[in-house]
Amino acid sequence: MPYRRLPNTDAARLRALRAVACYKNSPIDTERPFDRRILQEICSFLPQFENAMFEYKQAINSEGNKNNKYQQYI
């Protein structure tokens, strides 16, 4: 069985999910390396994952800004 590396970071996971989602508009008779059900699950999960990553980045930026303001008071 060949060894396949799994994505380690959220950016790599997002890139991998987007690569699979590009098969969404491909014709049905095309050879896909995965089942249609998996494609549907990924297409429904991808917007939620992108939104979660966006909210996470916003929270990190907000925390950094609040920390900078707090450091000014000290």
Short mmCIF file of C-alpha atoms in Angstrom, two decimals, residues 17-56:
data_model
loop_
_atom_site.label_atom_id
_atom_site.label_comp_id
_atom_site.label_asym_id
_atom_site.label_seq_id
_atom_site.Cartn_x
_atom_site.Cartn_y
_atom_site.Cartn_z
CA LEU A 17 -10.52 20.30 -0.35
CA ARG A 18 -10.60 22.94 -3.08
CA ALA A 19 -8.67 20.63 -5.40
CA VAL A 20 -11.31 17.94 -4.92
CA ALA A 21 -14.17 20.46 -5.24
CA CYS A 22 -12.96 21.41 -8.73
CA TYR A 23 -14.38 18.05 -9.91
CA LYS A 24 -17.86 19.40 -9.14
CA ASN A 25 -18.40 20.73 -12.67
CA SER A 26 -16.80 17.79 -14.47
CA PRO A 27 -18.97 15.55 -16.66
CA ILE A 28 -20.42 12.44 -15.06
CA ASP A 29 -18.66 10.02 -17.44
CA THR A 30 -15.24 11.30 -16.41
CA GLU A 31 -13.07 8.95 -14.38
CA ARG A 32 -12.94 10.30 -10.82
CA PRO A 33 -10.55 8.99 -8.19
CA PHE A 34 -13.36 9.10 -5.61
CA ASP A 35 -17.08 8.48 -5.22
CA ARG A 36 -19.75 11.08 -6.07
CA ARG A 37 -20.99 10.92 -2.45
CA ILE A 38 -17.59 12.09 -1.20
CA LEU A 39 -17.72 15.01 -3.64
CA GLN A 40 -21.14 16.03 -2.32
CA GLU A 41 -19.93 15.84 1.28
CA ILE A 42 -16.88 17.96 0.49
CA CYS A 43 -18.94 20.55 -1.40
CA SER A 44 -21.27 20.90 1.59
CA PHE A 45 -18.40 20.96 4.13
CA LEU A 46 -16.07 23.36 2.28
CA PRO A 47 -18.05 26.61 2.92
CA GLN A 48 -18.35 25.76 6.62
CA PHE A 49 -14.62 25.08 6.87
CA GLU A 50 -13.77 28.32 5.03
CA ASN A 51 -16.06 30.26 7.36
CA ALA A 52 -14.51 28.65 10.44
CA MET A 53 -11.01 29.52 9.21
CA PHE A 54 -12.09 33.12 8.55
CA GLU A 55 -13.57 33.44 12.04
CA TYR A 56 -10.43 31.91 13.58
#
